[in-house]
Amino acid sequence: MTQDAPDPEIQHFPPGENEERVEEAAEELSRLPMPSVDSLPGTLIAFPLRRSVPFPSLIMPVQVEDGPETEIMEAAVRAGGKVGLLPAPGAPTEGLPTESSQFADMGVLAEIHRRIRLPDGNSNFLCRGIRRFRVERFLRVRGVPRVRVSYPEDRPSPGRETEALARNVLELAQKVAAHNPSLGEGFSLAALNIEAAGQLADFCAAYLVRDAATKLSVLRELDVRERLMIVDEALTRELVTLELGDRIQQEIRARIEQQQKEFFLREQIKVIKRELGEEKEPQEQDRDYFLAKLEEGDYPEEVAAKVRDELERLALIPQTSPEYSVVRTYLDWLVELPWHVTSEDSLDLKRARRVLDKHHYGLEEAKERILEFLAVRKLRKEPRGAILCFAGPPGVGKTSLAMALAEAMGRRFERMSLGGMRDEAEIKGHRRTYVGAMPGRIVQMIKRAGTNNPILVLDEIDKLGKDFRGDPASALLEVLDPAQNHAFLDLYLDLPFDLSRVLFIATANVVMDIPDALRDRMEIIELPGYIEQEKVMIARRHLLPRQIRENGLEPDRIALPVATLRLLIRGWTREAGVRGLEKMIASLCRKRAMEIAEGKRPKPAIGPKRLERYLGPPRFLEEEVRLHPGVGVALGLAYTPYGGDVLEIEAVSYPGRGAVQATGRLGEVMQESTRIAHAYLRSHGRSYGIDVDLMQGLDLHVHFPAGAVPKDGPSAGIAAATAMVSCLTGHAMRARTAMTGEISLTGEVLPVGGLREKVLAAKRQGVRRIILPKDNRPDVEVLEKAWTRGLEFVWVESYEEVFGAAFPARFVEAARRAAN
C-alpha cells in the first residue's frame, strides 16, 4: 500500500471474532512488501501512544478510543494512510496531550493497513512501522497534532563485539521466549531470520522488554552497538527474574505435590482400616468417646441426660458443619468438669499452723481465724463453703496467705483478678447462641483445678468495674451466697453446678469500696501493716533468702545485718507492706551479683554506711518540721488504701471576712469537718487564747498535704482545729505529737476508724504521743503490745482536753487564766 493508496477498507465483525480477525489481518499484512522509503513525508500527523512504544518493520494493532483519538487516525487515513506513532509518556490519563513536552522526541512512521471496529465502539488500526523519525518541531499540538520530522539513519558498528552482542541478544531472546508459551516457535524463527543487528534489537525490545522507559531508550538509540547493549541488559534482567520465578514455582509445586501425596495416602489408609474394621468414622469415634466418659465417670443424672441428648443431635450434624465443633466443644465441657470429684481435706491444725508460720511472719489474728475455720471443718461432718475476705494494704501478704491455706488443707489453688472487670459474662459465661461462647471464669477455674472443692481467690474485689455490658458485682452475688451457690447456673453450661464445697477467698485494699451486698456475704479479716521489727524479721526469714536464690547468689556471698535492714526500711521504703522492701533487697542482690561476675571479692556483709553506695541517697528523710511542727502546723493521722499515714496539716491567716477555705482535694465530709472546727473556734476561741474579735476580720486557709490524692472523712477534725489554734495564737504544738478524732460544734471529740493503721503509721514515722478519742480506747487495747510499745496515748472527750495535751503547759495555763 503506497502513500496515495485509497482509504483502508473498514470491516465490521461480530463481537467474538475480533481478535481472530486482527491476527488474520496481521498475517496478511506481513506478506505484503515493505513500502518504499524514497519519498518520506516531512510533515506527519502524530498519534500519541500513552503506554506502548512503536518500532520500525513491526506490525502492530493500535487500539483507538472513540472520539478525538479516532479523529486523528481518520485524518491520517485521509492524508495518505501514513501516521506518526509518537510515544507520549507525559500524557494525562484521560484526554489527549495538550503540550509538546508531553511527547517523546522520537517516533515511528507507520502505514495504516486496516481498521477493525470493536463492539464497545472503539477501533483497532492495524499498522506497520516503516522508519524512525525525530521530531524537529510541533506545528500543532491540540486537536489533530502535526509535527515536522527528520529521518535519522542508524549508525552501524561493524566488528566482532557487535556481532557477539547480536548473538547474545538472540540467545537471550530465545531463552526468554521459552518462558512465554504465547509467543510459540514462530517468534524464534522470526528472530533467526532477522539479519540486521539494529532490527534484531528493535524486534526483541518490542516483544520481550516490559519496561516502557527501556523500550523508549532503545527507540531513541541510533548507535546499533549501544542499542544492542540496552536490549542485552534488559533481557538479562528479565531472564533472571523468570528463572527465579520458575524456581519458586517449582518449590511450591513440589511442596503441594508432597502434601497431596501424603493426603491421598492417609485417606487410602483410612479406607483400608475401615474396610478391615480397625478404624471408625470420626463421628462414631466421638460418640464412643463421650459414652465411655459417661460410663467411667460419676455424673449427675441431669448432666448424663444432657450429654446423651447432645450426642443424638451431634449424629445428625455433618462433620464439616461449624455447628458440629460447637456441639462437640459443649460436650467436652460437660464431661471434663469435676461434678462429683472432691479432694480430701487435710485438717491437721498443728501442720496447718506450721505451714502458716513457715510462709508468713506476724498476722496472728488472720492466722488464728484460719485455724478456727479449719477446726470447724474438722468437727462438722457436712461442711459448707465459706467466703473469707482478706483486707489490708498492698504487700501485706493477702494472696500468699490464701496460697498457704491451700497448702495446709491440701486443696487445689486457683486465682482470678477482678481489677477492672466490667463484663458480667466473665463470671456467668455466654449463652451458646453467641459465636465463640465460653463458660465463665468460675467454671473455667474449677475445670483447671480438677476438683469441685478448690480454693478460689477473687483478687482485688474492691476494684470491680461496671458499664453497659453489665455489673460483675451483681453476678458475684449468686457465687458468694452460701444459700444460693449450691445451684450456680452458668449461662454456657445451662446446668446447675454445686459451688458450696468451694472455699472462696477475696482480697481487697479498701473494704468500703466493696459493694454493700457483696460485703454482707463475706467475713472480713483485716490484715494490718507491719511494724519495723516485723519487717526486719520478714526480710531475714523470707525476702533475703528468696532474692539470693532468684539472683543466683550463694548464701555466704551476701548478708544484711539488722542495723542495715532497719536503715533500709526507714530511708528507702515507706509502706505498710513489704513489697517495696523486697525490691530494695533485690536491687542489693543484683549489684552484689554484678560485683562477683566482674571478679571482685567484696565482704559479704553490707553495713548501713554502704547502703548509699549501692542504692543512692535515701528516698525518705525524717523531716524535723513534721515531728517538731512550726506555728500553724498540726500532725494528724489518716487512713489510706496503702495503710496509715501522718498528715502535716497547715493553716495560715490573712485579712478577710472571717471565712475558712480548705484545699487538698477534699471530699464533702472533710470540708464540713474543717468548717465545723472553724465554727467551734469562733464561738469558744477565748478559752484557747484566741482574739475572737480579731478573728472576725481574718480568713483562714487550711491545707492538707498531697493535693493530688483524694481525701475524705471526719477524722481530721481535731487536727484541723489545732492547726487553726496554732496559727491564730502564734504558738507551736508539742513535738512528736499526732492526733485523730472527729469534732462536733460543741467541741465534743467523737470516735473514728482505722486506729490500727494509724497507730502503726505514727510508730513508723517517729511519733511518741498520740491523742485519741476516749471511745476508741478498746480499739487500741486489743492491739499487739509490739505495736504500741514506746507510744503514749492521751484519751480525750472534748477539744479542751485536746488543747491541753497538744500545746505546751505554760501556754495552756496562760490561755485558761486569760479566759477566766
mmCIF file of N, CA, C and O in Angstrom, residues 721-778:
data_model
loop_
_atom_site.group_PDB
_atom_site.id
_atom_site.type_symbol
_atom_site.label_atom_id
_atom_site.label_comp_id
_atom_site.label_asym_id
_atom_site.label_seq_id
_atom_site.Cartn_x
_atom_site.Cartn_y
_atom_site.Cartn_z
ATOM 1 N N ALA A 721 -8.537 21.805 113.759
ATOM 2 C CA ALA A 721 -8.765 22.819 114.789
ATOM 3 C C ALA A 721 -7.458 23.210 115.468
ATOM 4 O O ALA A 721 -7.211 24.400 115.750
ATOM 5 N N THR A 722 -6.590 22.226 115.716
ATOM 6 C CA THR A 722 -5.316 22.519 116.381
ATOM 7 C C THR A 722 -4.429 23.368 115.487
ATOM 8 O O THR A 722 -3.737 24.292 115.969
ATOM 9 N N ALA A 723 -4.413 23.098 114.157
ATOM 10 C CA ALA A 723 -3.626 23.916 113.239
ATOM 11 C C ALA A 723 -4.128 25.347 113.230
ATOM 12 O O ALA A 723 -3.334 26.309 113.200
ATOM 13 N N MET A 724 -5.453 25.561 113.289
ATOM 14 C CA MET A 724 -6.005 26.920 113.315
ATOM 15 C C MET A 724 -5.673 27.628 114.631
ATOM 16 O O MET A 724 -5.350 28.818 114.642
ATOM 17 N N VAL A 725 -5.741 26.892 115.764
ATOM 18 C CA VAL A 725 -5.375 27.489 117.051
ATOM 19 C C VAL A 725 -3.920 27.925 117.034
ATOM 20 O O VAL A 725 -3.566 29.033 117.479
ATOM 21 N N SER A 726 -3.043 27.090 116.502
ATOM 22 C CA SER A 726 -1.616 27.433 116.441
ATOM 23 C C SER A 726 -1.384 28.657 115.577
ATOM 24 O O SER A 726 -0.589 29.537 115.919
ATOM 25 N N CYS A 727 -2.122 28.731 114.448
ATOM 26 C CA CYS A 727 -1.954 29.877 113.552
ATOM 27 C C CYS A 727 -2.444 31.174 114.203
ATOM 28 O O CYS A 727 -1.786 32.215 114.104
ATOM 29 N N LEU A 728 -3.580 31.118 114.899
ATOM 30 C CA LEU A 728 -4.187 32.328 115.450
ATOM 31 C C LEU A 728 -3.516 32.793 116.737
ATOM 32 O O LEU A 728 -3.593 33.975 117.098
ATOM 33 N N THR A 729 -2.858 31.872 117.457
ATOM 34 C CA THR A 729 -2.199 32.249 118.712
ATOM 35 C C THR A 729 -0.706 32.441 118.564
ATOM 36 O O THR A 729 -0.066 33.038 119.440
ATOM 37 N N GLY A 730 -0.130 31.903 117.472
ATOM 38 C CA GLY A 730 1.309 32.028 117.277
ATOM 39 C C GLY A 730 2.126 31.064 118.091
ATOM 40 O O GLY A 730 3.335 31.252 118.251
ATOM 41 N N HIS A 731 1.518 30.020 118.646
ATOM 42 C CA HIS A 731 2.230 29.026 119.429
ATOM 43 C C HIS A 731 2.228 27.692 118.696
ATOM 44 O O HIS A 731 1.187 27.259 118.166
ATOM 45 N N ALA A 732 3.385 27.025 118.643
ATOM 46 C CA ALA A 732 3.506 25.716 118.001
ATOM 47 C C ALA A 732 3.070 24.619 118.961
ATOM 48 O O ALA A 732 3.224 24.748 120.187
ATOM 49 N N MET A 733 2.530 23.534 118.404
ATOM 50 C CA MET A 733 2.112 22.419 119.239
ATOM 51 C C MET A 733 3.337 21.597 119.654
ATOM 52 O O MET A 733 4.449 21.802 119.162
ATOM 53 N N ARG A 734 3.146 20.679 120.569
ATOM 54 C CA ARG A 734 4.239 19.888 121.130
ATOM 55 C C ARG A 734 4.843 18.978 120.069
ATOM 56 O O ARG A 734 4.159 18.534 119.132
ATOM 57 N N ALA A 735 6.125 18.701 120.210
ATOM 58 C CA ALA A 735 6.843 17.886 119.240
ATOM 59 C C ALA A 735 6.439 16.417 119.365
ATOM 60 O O ALA A 735 6.020 15.965 120.437
ATOM 61 N N ARG A 736 6.592 15.687 118.254
ATOM 62 C CA ARG A 736 6.329 14.252 118.183
ATOM 63 C C ARG A 736 4.956 13.882 118.730
ATOM 64 O O ARG A 736 4.786 12.868 119.405
ATOM 65 N N THR A 737 3.984 14.738 118.440
ATOM 66 C CA THR A 737 2.618 14.505 118.892
ATOM 67 C C THR A 737 1.698 14.537 117.676
ATOM 68 O O THR A 737 1.792 15.451 116.847
ATOM 69 N N ALA A 738 0.864 13.533 117.562
ATOM 70 C CA ALA A 738 -0.106 13.468 116.465
ATOM 71 C C ALA A 738 -1.475 13.154 117.050
ATOM 72 O O ALA A 738 -1.594 12.732 118.214
ATOM 73 N N MET A 739 -2.513 13.361 116.247
ATOM 74 C CA MET A 739 -3.876 13.196 116.780
ATOM 75 C C MET A 739 -4.822 12.779 115.659
ATOM 76 O O MET A 739 -4.552 12.986 114.474
ATOM 77 N N THR A 740 -5.925 12.213 116.064
ATOM 78 C CA THR A 740 -7.018 11.906 115.145
ATOM 79 C C THR A 740 -8.311 11.887 115.938
ATOM 80 O O THR A 740 -8.337 11.473 117.100
ATOM 81 N N GLY A 741 -9.387 12.347 115.328
ATOM 82 C CA GLY A 741 -10.676 12.387 116.003
ATOM 83 C C GLY A 741 -11.610 13.374 115.315
ATOM 84 O O GLY A 741 -11.161 14.343 114.693
ATOM 85 N N GLU A 742 -12.881 13.109 115.442
ATOM 86 C CA GLU A 742 -13.892 13.993 114.859
ATOM 87 C C GLU A 742 -14.342 14.997 115.913
ATOM 88 O O GLU A 742 -14.453 14.670 117.098
ATOM 89 N N ILE A 743 -14.594 16.230 115.478
ATOM 90 C CA ILE A 743 -15.019 17.283 116.390
ATOM 91 C C ILE A 743 -16.446 17.698 116.052
ATOM 92 O O ILE A 743 -16.850 17.715 114.887
ATOM 93 N N SER A 744 -17.221 18.015 117.102
ATOM 94 C CA SER A 744 -18.591 18.482 116.907
ATOM 95 C C SER A 744 -18.651 19.984 117.155
ATOM 96 O O SER A 744 -17.671 20.601 117.590
ATOM 97 N N LEU A 745 -19.795 20.590 116.895
ATOM 98 C CA LEU A 745 -19.942 22.033 117.082
ATOM 99 C C LEU A 745 -19.835 22.435 118.546
ATOM 100 O O LEU A 745 -19.520 23.594 118.861
ATOM 101 N N THR A 746 -20.066 21.503 119.433
ATOM 102 C CA THR A 746 -19.951 21.804 120.867
ATOM 103 C C THR A 746 -18.583 21.441 121.425
ATOM 104 O O THR A 746 -18.369 21.529 122.632
ATOM 105 N N GLY A 747 -17.665 21.010 120.548
ATOM 106 C CA GLY A 747 -16.333 20.667 120.996
ATOM 107 C C GLY A 747 -16.161 19.243 121.451
ATOM 108 O O GLY A 747 -15.106 18.872 121.973
ATOM 109 N N GLU A 748 -17.156 18.412 121.279
ATOM 110 C CA GLU A 748 -17.044 17.014 121.684
ATOM 111 C C GLU A 748 -16.179 16.268 120.668
ATOM 112 O O GLU A 748 -16.300 16.475 119.450
ATOM 113 N N VAL A 749 -15.303 15.404 121.162
ATOM 114 C CA VAL A 749 -14.433 14.591 120.309
ATOM 115 C C VAL A 749 -15.074 13.223 120.129
ATOM 116 O O VAL A 749 -15.297 12.497 121.120
ATOM 117 N N LEU A 750 -15.357 12.877 118.865
ATOM 118 C CA LEU A 750 -16.076 11.643 118.548
ATOM 119 C C LEU A 750 -15.112 10.594 118.014
ATOM 120 O O LEU A 750 -14.056 10.924 117.449
ATOM 121 N N PRO A 751 -15.433 9.294 118.180
ATOM 122 C CA PRO A 751 -14.512 8.229 117.752
ATOM 123 C C PRO A 751 -14.423 8.146 116.222
ATOM 124 O O PRO A 751 -15.307 8.588 115.495
ATOM 125 N N VAL A 752 -13.331 7.527 115.764
ATOM 126 C CA VAL A 752 -13.065 7.360 114.332
ATOM 127 C C VAL A 752 -12.613 5.921 114.092
ATOM 128 O O VAL A 752 -12.432 5.140 115.040
ATOM 129 N N GLY A 753 -12.412 5.563 112.836
ATOM 130 C CA GLY A 753 -11.994 4.218 112.477
ATOM 131 C C GLY A 753 -10.544 4.179 112.026
ATOM 132 O O GLY A 753 -9.829 5.184 111.996
ATOM 133 N N GLY A 754 -10.093 2.960 111.680
ATOM 134 C CA GLY A 754 -8.730 2.781 111.179
ATOM 135 C C GLY A 754 -7.650 2.991 112.205
ATOM 136 O O GLY A 754 -6.526 3.389 111.862
ATOM 137 N N LEU A 755 -7.953 2.722 113.501
ATOM 138 C CA LEU A 755 -6.972 3.002 114.557
ATOM 139 C C LEU A 755 -5.711 2.164 114.400
ATOM 140 O O LEU A 755 -4.598 2.638 114.660
ATOM 141 N N ARG A 756 -5.854 0.912 114.004
ATOM 142 C CA ARG A 756 -4.684 0.054 113.901
ATOM 143 C C ARG A 756 -3.681 0.628 112.887
ATOM 144 O O ARG A 756 -2.483 0.756 113.176
ATOM 145 N N GLU A 757 -4.171 0.989 111.685
ATOM 146 C CA GLU A 757 -3.276 1.520 110.668
ATOM 147 C C GLU A 757 -2.690 2.864 111.084
ATOM 148 O O GLU A 757 -1.515 3.155 110.813
ATOM 149 N N LYS A 758 -3.484 3.684 111.740
ATOM 150 C CA LYS A 758 -2.990 4.994 112.171
ATOM 151 C C LYS A 758 -1.918 4.867 113.238
ATOM 152 O O LYS A 758 -0.909 5.591 113.211
ATOM 153 N N VAL A 759 -2.118 3.961 114.191
ATOM 154 C CA VAL A 759 -1.111 3.758 115.240
ATOM 155 C C VAL A 759 0.192 3.249 114.623
ATOM 156 O O VAL A 759 1.297 3.689 114.984
ATOM 157 N N LEU A 760 0.085 2.311 113.677
ATOM 158 C CA LEU A 760 1.293 1.799 113.033
ATOM 159 C C LEU A 760 2.019 2.894 112.261
ATOM 160 O O LEU A 760 3.258 2.970 112.270
ATOM 161 N N ALA A 761 1.260 3.766 111.570
ATOM 162 C CA ALA A 761 1.893 4.851 110.812
ATOM 163 C C ALA A 761 2.606 5.811 111.759
ATOM 164 O O ALA A 761 3.723 6.281 111.479
ATOM 165 N N ALA A 762 1.968 6.128 112.904
ATOM 166 C CA ALA A 762 2.605 7.024 113.868
ATOM 167 C C ALA A 762 3.896 6.420 114.402
ATOM 168 O O ALA A 762 4.927 7.097 114.512
ATOM 169 N N LYS A 763 3.870 5.142 114.747
ATOM 170 C CA LYS A 763 5.069 4.495 115.271
ATOM 171 C C LYS A 763 6.158 4.433 114.202
ATOM 172 O O LYS A 763 7.347 4.630 114.482
ATOM 173 N N ARG A 764 5.736 4.166 112.949
ATOM 174 C CA ARG A 764 6.705 4.030 111.865
ATOM 175 C C ARG A 764 7.422 5.350 111.593
ATOM 176 O O ARG A 764 8.588 5.363 111.214
ATOM 177 N N GLN A 765 6.735 6.484 111.804
ATOM 178 C CA GLN A 765 7.339 7.762 111.447
ATOM 179 C C GLN A 765 7.858 8.537 112.651
ATOM 180 O O GLN A 765 8.145 9.727 112.538
ATOM 181 N N GLY A 766 7.977 7.891 113.781
ATOM 182 C CA GLY A 766 8.679 8.519 114.902
ATOM 183 C C GLY A 766 7.828 9.314 115.865
ATOM 184 O O GLY A 766 8.355 10.054 116.705
ATOM 185 N N VAL A 767 6.504 9.231 115.786
ATOM 186 C CA VAL A 767 5.623 9.931 116.738
ATOM 187 C C VAL A 767 5.691 9.223 118.091
ATOM 188 O O VAL A 767 5.748 7.991 118.162
ATOM 189 N N ARG A 768 5.657 9.991 119.169
ATOM 190 C CA ARG A 768 5.743 9.417 120.515
ATOM 191 C C ARG A 768 4.432 9.553 121.294
ATOM 192 O O ARG A 768 4.128 8.715 122.136
ATOM 193 N N ARG A 769 3.664 10.614 121.074
ATOM 194 C CA ARG A 769 2.399 10.829 121.777
ATOM 195 C C ARG A 769 1.278 10.872 120.758
ATOM 196 O O ARG A 769 1.375 11.540 119.719
ATOM 197 N N ILE A 770 0.184 10.165 121.051
ATOM 198 C CA ILE A 770 -0.969 10.142 120.152
ATOM 199 C C ILE A 770 -2.200 10.539 120.945
ATOM 200 O O ILE A 770 -2.500 9.958 122.001
ATOM 201 N N ILE A 771 -2.924 11.536 120.460
ATOM 202 C CA ILE A 771 -4.166 11.996 121.081
ATOM 203 C C ILE A 771 -5.320 11.316 120.358
ATOM 204 O O ILE A 771 -5.484 11.469 119.137
ATOM 205 N N LEU A 772 -6.115 10.560 121.129
ATOM 206 C CA LEU A 772 -7.186 9.757 120.537
ATOM 207 C C LEU A 772 -8.494 9.981 121.296
ATOM 208 O O LEU A 772 -8.494 10.285 122.491
ATOM 209 N N PRO A 773 -9.648 9.789 120.596
ATOM 210 C CA PRO A 773 -10.937 9.857 121.311
ATOM 211 C C PRO A 773 -11.022 8.757 122.373
ATOM 212 O O PRO A 773 -10.558 7.629 122.158
ATOM 213 N N LYS A 774 -11.603 9.064 123.497
ATOM 214 C CA LYS A 774 -11.688 8.104 124.595
ATOM 215 C C LYS A 774 -12.496 6.868 124.189
ATOM 216 O O LYS A 774 -12.212 5.759 124.647
ATOM 217 N N ASP A 775 -13.497 7.058 123.326
ATOM 218 C CA ASP A 775 -14.322 5.919 122.906
ATOM 219 C C ASP A 775 -13.539 4.926 122.048
ATOM 220 O O ASP A 775 -14.013 3.816 121.810
ATOM 221 N N ASN A 776 -12.363 5.319 121.539
ATOM 222 C CA ASN A 776 -11.536 4.403 120.748
ATOM 223 C C ASN A 776 -10.555 3.596 121.591
ATOM 224 O O ASN A 776 -9.749 2.833 121.051
ATOM 225 N N ARG A 777 -10.613 3.753 122.921
ATOM 226 C CA ARG A 777 -9.653 3.051 123.778
ATOM 227 C C ARG A 777 -9.731 1.539 123.625
ATOM 228 O O ARG A 777 -8.684 0.880 123.541
ATOM 229 N N PRO A 778 -10.950 0.930 123.521
ATOM 230 C CA PRO A 778 -10.978 -0.523 123.329
ATOM 231 C C PRO A 778 -10.292 -0.970 122.027
ATOM 232 O O PRO A 778 -9.707 -2.059 121.978
#
